[in-house]
mmCIF file of C-alpha atoms in Angstrom:
data_model
loop_
_atom_site.group_PDB
_atom_site.id
_atom_site.type_symbol
_atom_site.label_atom_id
_atom_site.label_comp_id
_atom_site.label_asym_id
_atom_site.label_seq_id
_atom_site.Cartn_x
_atom_site.Cartn_y
_atom_site.Cartn_z
ATOM 1 C CA MET A 1 86.649 106.915 114.140
ATOM 2 C CA TYR A 2 90.234 105.815 113.461
ATOM 3 C CA SER A 3 91.590 108.184 116.105
ATOM 4 C CA LYS A 4 89.685 106.157 118.719
ATOM 5 C CA VAL A 5 91.057 102.853 117.429
ATOM 6 C CA VAL A 6 94.713 103.657 116.682
ATOM 7 C CA ASN A 7 96.493 104.787 119.841
ATOM 8 C CA SER A 8 100.092 103.627 119.649
ATOM 9 C CA GLN A 9 103.084 103.903 117.358
ATOM 10 C CA ASP A 10 102.944 100.168 116.642
ATOM 11 C CA GLN A 11 99.258 100.303 115.759
ATOM 12 C CA ALA A 12 99.799 103.313 113.507
ATOM 13 C CA LEU A 13 102.569 101.512 111.642
ATOM 14 C CA CYS A 14 100.432 98.403 111.308
ATOM 15 C CA HIS A 15 97.447 100.382 109.991
ATOM 16 C CA LEU A 16 99.616 102.350 107.566
ATOM 17 C CA TYR A 17 100.939 99.080 106.168
ATOM 18 C CA TYR A 18 97.395 97.681 105.907
ATOM 19 C CA HIS A 19 96.333 100.833 104.103
ATOM 20 C CA CYS A 20 99.181 100.439 101.602
ATOM 21 C CA CYS A 21 98.190 96.847 100.867
ATOM 22 C CA LEU A 22 94.438 97.369 100.828
ATOM 23 C CA LYS A 23 94.324 100.658 98.928
ATOM 24 C CA ASN A 24 93.320 98.795 95.778
ATOM 25 C CA GLY A 25 90.611 96.917 97.704
ATOM 26 C CA LYS A 26 92.291 93.507 97.584
ATOM 27 C CA LEU A 27 94.698 91.626 99.804
ATOM 28 C CA SER A 28 96.577 89.053 97.770
ATOM 29 C CA PRO A 29 98.516 86.103 99.207
ATOM 30 C CA LEU A 30 101.739 87.865 98.135
ATOM 31 C CA GLU A 31 100.716 90.945 100.126
ATOM 32 C CA ILE A 32 99.905 88.823 103.171
ATOM 33 C CA ASP A 33 103.377 87.293 102.952
ATOM 34 C CA SER A 34 104.979 90.733 102.624
ATOM 35 C CA LEU A 35 103.003 92.087 105.559
ATOM 36 C CA SER A 36 103.946 89.108 107.699
ATOM 37 C CA ASP A 37 107.618 89.467 106.787
ATOM 38 C CA ARG A 38 107.570 93.176 107.602
ATOM 39 C CA PHE A 39 105.779 92.667 110.937
ATOM 40 C CA VAL A 40 108.181 89.942 112.011
ATOM 41 C CA ALA A 41 111.236 91.954 110.921
ATOM 42 C CA LEU A 42 110.041 94.828 113.109
ATOM 43 C CA GLY A 43 109.044 92.570 116.015
ATOM 44 C CA LEU A 44 105.444 93.782 115.920
ATOM 45 C CA GLN A 45 104.035 90.257 116.267
ATOM 46 C CA LYS A 46 105.122 90.337 119.916
ATOM 47 C CA ARG A 47 103.092 93.447 120.706
ATOM 48 C CA LEU A 48 100.049 93.297 118.423
ATOM 49 C CA ASN A 49 97.417 90.811 117.358
ATOM 50 C CA PHE A 50 97.308 91.298 113.603
ATOM 51 C CA LYS A 51 93.902 89.723 113.152
ATOM 52 C CA ASP A 52 92.451 92.169 115.698
ATOM 53 C CA GLU A 53 94.250 95.068 114.023
ATOM 54 C CA MET A 54 92.968 94.031 110.593
ATOM 55 C CA ASN A 55 89.426 93.880 111.958
ATOM 56 C CA ALA A 56 89.908 97.311 113.534
ATOM 57 C CA TYR A 57 91.240 98.710 110.257
ATOM 58 C CA ARG A 58 88.338 97.268 108.308
ATOM 59 C CA SER A 59 85.890 98.699 110.859
ATOM 60 C CA TYR A 60 86.786 102.275 109.911
ATOM 61 C CA ASN A 61 88.440 101.950 106.500
ATOM 62 C CA ASN A 62 85.303 102.857 104.520
ATOM 63 C CA THR A 63 84.612 105.879 106.720
ATOM 64 C CA ILE A 64 87.896 107.691 105.992
ATOM 65 C CA GLU A 65 86.683 110.974 104.533
ATOM 66 C CA ASN A 66 90.031 112.696 104.123
ATOM 67 C CA GLU A 67 92.900 110.373 103.324
ATOM 68 C CA ASP A 68 95.478 113.142 103.699
ATOM 69 C CA GLN A 69 94.371 113.763 107.295
ATOM 70 C CA TYR A 70 94.308 110.024 107.991
ATOM 71 C CA LEU A 71 97.846 109.535 106.688
ATOM 72 C CA LYS A 72 99.057 112.605 108.551
ATOM 73 C CA PHE A 73 97.530 111.228 111.765
ATOM 74 C CA LEU A 74 99.267 107.871 111.317
ATOM 75 C CA ILE A 75 102.621 109.386 110.398
ATOM 76 C CA GLN A 76 102.518 111.785 113.349
ATOM 77 C CA LEU A 77 101.779 108.870 115.662
ATOM 78 C CA ILE A 78 104.586 106.805 114.126
ATOM 79 C CA ASN A 79 106.937 109.784 114.475
ATOM 80 C CA PRO A 80 109.539 108.226 112.159
ATOM 81 C CA THR A 81 113.223 108.977 112.512
ATOM 82 C CA ASN A 82 114.059 107.115 109.289
ATOM 83 C CA GLU A 83 111.619 108.586 106.810
ATOM 84 C CA LEU A 84 113.248 107.075 103.717
ATOM 85 C CA ALA A 85 113.059 103.590 105.237
ATOM 86 C CA LEU A 86 109.379 104.005 106.125
ATOM 87 C CA PHE A 87 108.666 105.301 102.634
ATOM 88 C CA SER A 88 110.515 102.400 100.995
ATOM 89 C CA TYR A 89 108.591 99.876 103.106
ATOM 90 C CA CYS A 90 105.320 101.455 101.993
ATOM 91 C CA VAL A 91 106.432 101.268 98.361
ATOM 92 C CA GLU A 92 107.430 97.617 98.846
ATOM 93 C CA LEU A 93 103.998 96.807 100.218
ATOM 94 C CA THR A 94 102.174 98.504 97.359
ATOM 95 C CA VAL A 95 104.149 96.497 94.793
ATOM 96 C CA SER A 96 104.150 93.241 96.769
ATOM 97 C CA ASP A 97 101.244 91.988 94.650
ATOM 98 C CA GLU A 98 103.395 92.753 91.583
ATOM 99 C CA LEU A 99 101.129 95.608 90.533
ATOM 100 C CA MET A 100 101.035 99.316 91.267
ATOM 101 C CA ASP A 101 97.989 101.082 89.935
ATOM 102 C CA MET A 102 97.321 104.821 89.806
ATOM 103 C CA VAL A 103 95.467 104.790 93.127
ATOM 104 C CA GLU A 104 98.473 103.230 94.838
ATOM 105 C CA GLU A 105 100.853 105.625 93.073
ATOM 106 C CA SER A 106 98.800 108.522 94.430
ATOM 107 C CA LEU A 107 98.925 107.032 97.925
ATOM 108 C CA ILE A 108 102.713 106.658 97.762
ATOM 109 C CA LYS A 109 103.085 110.246 96.605
ATOM 110 C CA LYS A 110 100.960 111.445 99.529
ATOM 111 C CA ILE A 111 103.032 109.442 101.993
ATOM 112 C CA GLY A 112 106.275 110.735 100.492
ATOM 113 C CA ASN A 113 105.072 114.322 100.678
ATOM 114 C CA LEU A 114 103.919 113.928 104.294
ATOM 115 C CA LEU A 115 107.363 112.534 105.129
ATOM 116 C CA ASN A 116 108.933 115.581 103.435
ATOM 117 C CA ILE A 117 110.798 113.441 100.934
ATOM 118 C CA GLU A 118 111.805 115.283 97.785
ATOM 119 C CA GLU A 119 110.201 114.204 94.519
ATOM 120 C CA VAL A 120 113.509 113.004 93.051
ATOM 121 C CA GLN A 121 114.169 110.839 96.107
ATOM 122 C CA GLN A 122 110.637 109.435 95.949
ATOM 123 C CA GLN A 123 111.083 108.472 92.310
ATOM 124 C CA THR A 124 114.502 106.937 92.954
ATOM 125 C CA ILE A 125 113.207 104.820 95.835
ATOM 126 C CA GLN A 126 110.202 103.696 93.808
ATOM 127 C CA LYS A 127 112.401 102.727 90.883
ATOM 128 C CA LEU A 128 114.779 100.835 93.172
ATOM 129 C CA VAL A 129 111.976 98.916 94.887
ATOM 130 C CA ILE A 130 110.308 98.056 91.575
ATOM 131 C CA GLU A 131 113.596 96.884 90.050
ATOM 132 C CA ARG A 132 114.318 94.733 93.117
ATOM 133 C CA LYS A 133 110.841 93.219 92.793
ATOM 134 C CA VAL A 134 111.500 92.409 89.127
ATOM 135 C CA VAL A 135 114.821 90.776 90.027
ATOM 136 C CA GLU A 136 113.144 88.719 92.775
ATOM 137 C CA THR A 137 110.247 87.540 90.632
ATOM 138 C CA GLU A 138 111.977 87.052 87.298
ATOM 139 C CA LYS A 139 115.393 86.078 88.689
ATOM 140 C CA ILE A 140 117.204 88.369 86.267
ATOM 141 C CA MET A 141 119.737 91.104 86.878
#
């Protein structure tokens, strides 16, 4: 189903970001803010209607039978040239609600592996993003 809905690089990026935020089944106000910031920073708001994309994502989300294939499809469509940046953005979105549960950790690991990022690099990026989040929220260095 998703292969009929997601047809462009921009859509794939948008749906990957939605998947990162909605993996735990909830979309918090903090996650909405993070998504909005990310979309604006990338200029996606000029090319996509995010409400339509969210509705499209929700239309097939529960029918994803093989998450690995889904993620591979999105990443191939995105065709990233800066894999570490894409990975770090995904990590940022999963911790934007100030929580990262085991389901989200598994998702991040899958994304990192599909991007061919070494385990040590994945862990370093995760630690960096989490520490930055702590500094932002608690205002301590």
